[in-house]
Coordinates of C-alpha atoms in Angstrom, one line a residue:
X1 CA 121.4 132.0 153.8
X2 CA 118.4 133.6 151.7
X3 CA 118.1 133.9 147.8
X4 CA 119.5 137.8 147.0
X5 CA 118.8 140.1 144.2
X6 CA 121.7 141.6 141.9
X7 CA 121.4 144.8 140.0
X8 CA 124.3 146.8 138.2
X9 CA 124.6 150.6 138.4
X10 CA 125.3 152.4 135.2
X11 CA 127.0 155.9 135.2
X12 CA 125.0 157.9 133.0
X13 CA 122.2 158.3 131.6
X14 CA 123.1 158.0 127.8
X15 CA 123.4 154.3 128.5
X16 CA 119.7 154.0 129.0
X17 CA 118.1 152.5 126.1
X18 CA 119.0 149.1 124.7
X19 CA 123.0 150.2 124.5
X20 CA 123.3 150.4 128.4
X21 CA 126.4 148.3 128.5
X22 CA 128.1 151.0 126.8
X23 CA 128.6 153.6 130.1
X24 CA 130.2 156.0 128.3
X25 CA 129.9 158.6 130.6
X26 CA 129.9 159.4 134.0
X27 CA 126.6 161.5 135.8
X28 CA 126.7 161.8 139.1
X29 CA 122.9 163.2 139.7
X30 CA 122.2 159.9 137.4
X31 CA 124.1 157.7 139.3
X32 CA 123.2 159.2 142.7
X33 CA 119.3 158.5 141.2
X34 CA 120.0 154.7 140.3
X35 CA 122.0 153.7 142.9
X36 CA 119.1 155.1 145.8
X37 CA 116.3 153.1 143.0
X38 CA 118.3 150.3 143.7
X39 CA 118.3 150.8 147.7
X40 CA 114.7 151.9 147.8
X41 CA 114.0 148.8 145.5
X42 CA 114.9 145.9 147.8
X43 CA 118.2 144.9 145.7
X44 CA 120.6 143.4 147.8
X45 CA 123.7 144.4 145.7
X46 CA 124.6 146.0 142.7
X47 CA 127.6 145.4 140.4
X48 CA 129.9 148.1 139.6
X49 CA 131.5 146.3 136.2
X50 CA 134.8 147.1 135.2
X51 CA 136.4 147.9 131.6
X52 CA 139.5 149.3 130.1
X53 CA 137.2 152.1 128.9
X54 CA 134.6 152.8 131.9
X55 CA 134.8 155.0 135.1
X56 CA 137.2 154.1 137.7
X57 CA 135.5 151.0 139.6
X58 CA 136.9 151.8 142.6
X59 CA 135.6 155.4 143.0
X60 CA 132.0 154.1 141.2
X61 CA 131.9 151.8 144.0
X62 CA 132.7 154.2 146.9
X63 CA 130.2 156.3 145.2
X64 CA 127.5 154.4 145.5
X65 CA 128.4 152.9 149.3
X66 CA 128.4 156.9 149.9
X67 CA 124.9 157.5 148.9
X68 CA 122.7 154.2 149.8
X69 CA 122.2 152.4 152.7
X70 CA 121.7 148.8 152.2
X71 CA 122.8 147.6 148.8
X72 CA 126.0 145.8 148.9
X73 CA 128.1 146.7 145.8
X74 CA 129.9 144.4 144.1
X75 CA 133.1 145.7 143.0
X76 CA 134.8 144.2 139.1
X77 CA 138.5 144.2 139.7
X78 CA 141.5 142.8 137.4
X79 CA 144.1 141.7 139.4
X80 CA 146.8 142.5 136.6
X81 CA 146.3 146.4 137.1
X82 CA 147.1 147.2 140.7
X83 CA 149.2 145.2 142.5
X84 CA 147.9 143.1 145.4
X85 CA 149.0 144.9 148.4
X86 CA 147.7 148.0 146.9
X87 CA 144.5 147.0 146.4
X88 CA 144.0 145.2 150.2
X89 CA 144.4 148.0 151.4
X90 CA 142.0 150.1 149.1
X91 CA 139.1 147.5 149.3
X92 CA 139.9 147.3 153.3
X93 CA 139.8 151.0 153.1
X94 CA 136.2 150.6 150.6
X95 CA 134.6 147.7 153.1
X96 CA 134.8 150.1 156.1
X97 CA 133.5 153.4 154.3
X98 CA 129.9 150.8 153.0
X99 CA 129.8 149.9 156.8
X100 CA 131.1 146.7 155.8
X101 CA 128.8 146.1 152.6
X102 CA 131.4 145.7 150.0
X103 CA 131.9 141.8 147.8
X104 CA 135.0 141.8 145.5
X105 CA 134.5 140.3 142.1
X106 CA 137.9 138.7 140.6
X107 CA 137.9 139.4 136.8
X108 CA 140.6 137.0 135.0
X109 CA 140.0 138.2 131.7
X110 CA 138.7 136.2 128.7
X111 CA 139.7 138.3 125.9
X112 CA 143.2 139.0 125.1
X113 CA 142.5 141.9 122.9
X114 CA 140.6 143.8 126.0
X115 CA 143.7 142.9 128.8
X116 CA 146.0 144.1 125.7
X117 CA 144.2 147.6 126.3
X118 CA 145.7 147.7 129.9
X119 CA 149.3 146.3 129.1
X120 CA 148.4 142.9 130.3
X121 CA 150.0 140.3 128.0
X122 CA 149.5 137.3 130.1
X123 CA 147.5 134.1 128.5
X124 CA 144.6 133.5 129.8
X125 CA 146.0 130.1 132.2
X126 CA 148.2 132.7 133.4
X127 CA 145.7 135.0 134.5
X128 CA 143.6 132.7 136.1
X129 CA 146.9 131.0 138.1
X130 CA 147.7 134.9 139.1
X131 CA 144.1 135.5 139.9
X132 CA 144.4 132.6 142.3
X133 CA 147.8 134.0 143.5
X134 CA 145.9 137.5 144.1
X135 CA 142.9 135.9 146.5
X136 CA 145.7 134.3 148.2
X137 CA 147.4 137.6 148.9
X138 CA 144.3 139.8 149.7
X139 CA 143.3 137.6 152.5
X140 CA 147.1 137.3 153.9
X141 CA 146.8 140.7 154.1
X142 CA 143.9 140.9 155.6
X143 CA 143.7 138.6 158.3
X144 CA 147.9 139.4 159.1
X145 CA 148.2 140.5 162.9
X146 CA 151.9 141.6 161.6
X147 CA 153.9 142.5 158.7
X148 CA 153.6 139.4 155.6
X149 CA 155.9 138.8 152.9
X150 CA 155.2 136.0 149.8
X151 CA 157.0 135.2 147.0
X152 CA 154.9 133.8 144.2
X153 CA 155.1 133.2 140.7
X154 CA 153.5 136.4 139.8
X155 CA 153.7 138.9 143.0
X156 CA 157.1 139.3 145.3
X157 CA 157.2 141.8 148.6
X158 CA 158.7 141.8 151.9
X159 CA 157.3 142.7 155.6
X160 CA 154.0 144.7 154.5
X161 CA 151.2 145.5 156.8
X162 CA 148.3 147.3 156.3
X163 CA 146.3 148.9 159.6
X164 CA 143.3 149.1 157.9
X165 CA 141.0 145.4 158.4
X166 CA 137.8 144.7 156.5
X167 CA 134.5 145.3 159.1
X168 CA 134.0 141.6 158.8
X169 CA 137.9 140.4 158.7
X170 CA 137.4 139.6 155.1
X171 CA 135.6 140.8 152.1
X172 CA 133.8 138.3 150.3
X173 CA 135.2 137.3 147.2
X174 CA 133.5 136.1 143.8
X175 CA 135.3 134.8 141.2
X176 CA 133.1 134.2 137.5
X177 CA 133.1 132.0 133.9
X178 CA 132.9 128.9 132.3
X179 CA 136.3 127.3 131.9
X180 CA 137.9 124.8 133.7
X181 CA 140.4 127.3 135.0
X182 CA 137.2 129.5 136.4
X183 CA 136.1 126.5 137.9
X184 CA 139.3 125.6 139.6
X185 CA 139.7 129.1 141.0
X186 CA 135.9 129.4 141.9
X187 CA 135.8 126.3 143.6
X188 CA 139.0 126.6 145.3
X189 CA 139.0 130.1 146.9
X190 CA 135.2 131.9 145.7
X191 CA 132.6 132.3 147.9
X192 CA 130.4 132.8 145.3
X193 CA 130.7 132.2 141.8
X194 CA 129.5 133.9 138.5
X195 CA 127.5 132.6 135.6
X196 CA 125.9 133.8 132.8
X197 CA 122.2 132.5 132.3
X198 CA 122.0 129.4 130.1
X199 CA 119.5 126.9 130.1
X200 CA 119.1 125.0 133.5
X201 CA 120.6 121.6 132.3
X202 CA 124.2 123.6 131.2
X203 CA 123.9 125.6 134.4
X204 CA 123.1 122.6 136.5
X205 CA 126.3 121.2 135.0
X206 CA 128.1 123.9 136.1
X207 CA 127.1 124.2 139.5
X208 CA 128.3 120.7 139.3
X209 CA 131.6 121.3 138.1
X210 CA 132.3 124.2 140.5
X211 CA 130.8 122.2 143.8
X212 CA 133.2 119.4 142.8
X213 CA 136.3 121.3 142.3
X214 CA 135.1 122.6 146.3
X215 CA 134.4 119.3 147.9
X216 CA 138.0 118.1 146.8
X217 CA 139.6 121.0 148.4
X218 CA 137.4 120.2 151.5
X219 CA 135.7 124.2 151.7
X220 CA 132.3 125.6 151.3
X221 CA 130.8 125.5 148.3
X222 CA 130.6 128.8 146.3
X223 CA 127.2 130.5 146.6
X224 CA 126.0 130.3 143.2
X225 CA 125.2 133.7 141.2
X226 CA 123.4 133.4 137.7
X227 CA 122.4 137.0 135.5
X228 CA 119.9 137.7 132.9
X229 CA 118.6 140.4 131.0
X230 CA 115.0 140.3 131.8
X231 CA 111.9 141.9 129.4
X232 CA 108.9 142.1 131.3
X233 CA 105.2 143.5 130.3
X234 CA 102.0 143.1 131.9
X235 CA 101.6 139.9 129.6
X236 CA 103.3 137.4 127.8
X237 CA 102.4 138.4 124.7
X238 CA 103.1 142.2 125.2
X239 CA 106.7 141.0 126.9
X240 CA 107.7 139.5 123.3
X241 CA 106.6 141.9 121.3
X242 CA 108.7 144.5 123.7
X243 CA 111.4 142.2 123.0
X244 CA 111.6 142.0 119.6
X245 CA 111.6 145.9 119.6
X246 CA 114.9 145.6 121.8
X247 CA 116.2 143.2 119.8
X248 CA 115.7 145.5 116.4
X249 CA 117.7 148.1 118.2
X250 CA 120.5 145.6 119.3
X251 CA 121.1 144.7 115.8
X252 CA 121.1 148.4 114.5
X253 CA 124.1 149.1 117.0
X254 CA 125.3 146.3 115.7
X255 CA 125.5 147.2 112.4
X256 CA 127.2 150.8 113.9
X257 CA 131.0 150.5 113.3
X258 CA 131.6 153.4 115.7
X259 CA 129.2 152.8 118.3
X260 CA 130.8 151.3 121.9
X261 CA 133.5 151.2 119.4
X262 CA 136.0 151.2 122.6
X263 CA 134.1 148.1 124.0
X264 CA 134.3 146.3 121.3
X265 CA 136.8 143.0 120.8
X266 CA 136.9 141.3 117.0
X267 CA 136.0 138.5 115.9
X268 CA 134.6 135.7 118.0
X269 CA 134.9 135.9 121.6
X270 CA 137.8 134.5 122.9
X271 CA 136.2 133.8 126.3
X272 CA 134.5 130.5 127.1
X273 CA 130.8 132.1 128.8
X274 CA 130.3 133.8 125.5
X275 CA 131.2 131.0 122.8
X276 CA 128.7 129.0 125.0
X277 CA 126.1 131.6 124.8
X278 CA 126.6 131.6 120.6
X279 CA 126.6 128.1 120.9
X280 CA 123.6 127.6 123.1
X281 CA 121.9 130.2 120.4
X282 CA 122.6 128.5 118.0
X283 CA 120.7 125.3 119.3
X284 CA 117.8 127.5 119.6
X285 CA 116.3 130.6 120.3
X286 CA 113.6 129.9 123.4
X287 CA 115.0 127.5 126.3
X288 CA 112.9 125.7 129.1
X289 CA 110.3 128.3 130.2
X290 CA 111.5 131.6 128.8
X291 CA 114.9 132.1 128.2
X292 CA 115.9 133.9 125.0
X293 CA 118.9 133.6 123.4
X294 CA 118.5 136.2 120.6
X295 CA 119.9 138.7 122.3
X296 CA 123.2 136.9 122.5
X297 CA 123.6 136.4 118.8
X298 CA 122.8 140.5 118.3
X299 CA 125.7 141.1 120.5
X300 CA 128.2 138.7 119.9
X301 CA 127.8 137.5 123.5
X302 CA 129.0 140.5 125.2
X303 CA 128.6 139.8 128.8
X304 CA 125.6 138.5 130.2
X305 CA 122.8 138.7 127.2
X306 CA 120.6 135.9 127.4
X307 CA 116.9 137.3 128.7
X308 CA 113.8 136.0 130.4
X309 CA 110.7 137.2 128.8
X310 CA 107.2 137.6 129.8
X311 CA 105.0 138.7 132.5
X312 CA 106.5 139.4 136.1
X313 CA 104.6 136.0 137.3
X314 CA 106.3 134.2 134.4
X315 CA 109.8 135.5 134.7
X316 CA 109.5 135.1 138.5
X317 CA 108.4 131.7 137.8
X318 CA 111.6 131.0 135.7
X319 CA 113.9 132.7 138.5
X320 CA 112.5 130.0 141.0
X321 CA 113.5 127.2 138.6
X322 CA 116.8 128.2 139.0
X323 CA 116.7 128.4 142.6
X324 CA 115.6 125.3 142.2
X325 CA 118.6 124.1 141.0
X326 CA 121.0 125.9 143.5
X327 CA 121.7 129.6 142.0
X328 CA 120.8 131.7 145.7
X329 CA 122.2 135.0 144.0
X330 CA 120.0 136.1 141.1
X331 CA 120.8 139.0 139.0
X332 CA 118.6 140.8 136.8
X333 CA 119.2 143.9 134.6
X334 CA 117.5 145.3 132.0
X335 CA 118.4 146.5 128.3
X336 CA 116.3 149.7 129.8
X337 CA 118.7 150.1 133.1
X338 CA 116.9 152.9 135.6
X339 CA 113.2 152.0 134.3
X340 CA 113.8 148.4 134.4
X341 CA 115.4 147.9 137.7
X342 CA 112.2 149.9 138.6
X343 CA 110.0 147.7 137.0
X344 CA 111.7 144.7 138.6
X345 CA 111.7 146.1 142.2
X346 CA 107.8 146.3 141.9
X347 CA 106.9 143.5 140.3
X348 CA 109.3 140.7 140.2
X349 CA 111.1 141.0 143.4
X350 CA 107.9 140.4 145.3
X351 CA 106.8 137.9 143.8
X352 CA 109.9 135.6 144.2
X353 CA 110.2 136.8 147.6
X354 CA 106.6 135.5 148.4
X355 CA 106.9 132.3 146.7
X356 CA 110.1 131.2 148.3
X357 CA 108.6 132.8 152.1
X358 CA 105.9 130.4 151.0
X359 CA 108.0 127.6 150.5
X360 CA 110.1 127.9 154.1
X361 CA 106.5 128.7 155.7
X362 CA 105.5 124.8 154.6
X363 CA 108.4 123.1 154.7
X364 CA 108.7 124.7 159.0
X365 CA 105.1 123.6 159.3
X366 CA 105.7 119.9 157.6

């Protein structure tokens, strides 16, 4: 399959600066403009993120699908929030609304503090077990020709049937994480596996771990999704100046205890992915071609927070480095989300696609 680009929607213009992760409100006019910019700009997918304080992700994904023609929503979903039979029906309905464009991203939950905000008190290992069972139920319901029953560790039901089915029979399912539990569930169940942007060596090691699980299970290896927050400018020098201005804003926000208070968790992050980013940041600020870890350190690695810094040509080459080790879904979203998305569409996506087309043509000719 071809290399594809992912963005992430933002639901209000108040989140248009370096505080983009805040998602503090819902402005339908802004979201419509944002979604159409992604559609017109040539992005293939866009993540609809999930957080206990954010606008409802199902409704945001439906809004995006309704106001676009091509871009595919990737709906982030926590298995502990909605019973799987209900979720299977709702997801199939949303897939129908989007004409088969939906992808589901399963979030098992890395922070006990955040999970408990919505009444989920399972331990992390149990949450991954539940995700595994949840995915199996979704697929069982989607593929069923008649009523199905299930009795497992976390869910039990009898005689369930849904009239609505996904357009293509199944909704593609993504799993993400950096723990052994995540590798296990993703390798055994995922069509896609999501990683945050680490140096090439560490990323390759994680890909190998996921692939080993898939191989042992005798199934097709998941496609690999890797996420960055690129900072671009006409030259590398200007991009680094912009990067340090952005970092100053991030640090100011980190000192503001009221800002994003509903999105913060206390202490060192509990999830392995964030811990890995912080450990990498301690080892060095710049890795490989232009991977910058300072934003991860400034934000306590709250989500995908490493940057690729440079001119469009430098950032495109860095993205191609990740393609070279097996990543074929490239997630790029900026700290100034809408403006950055427009810039990426104009200056980065074409460079990557042109080089990949050139490589394909050269290989075919040979």
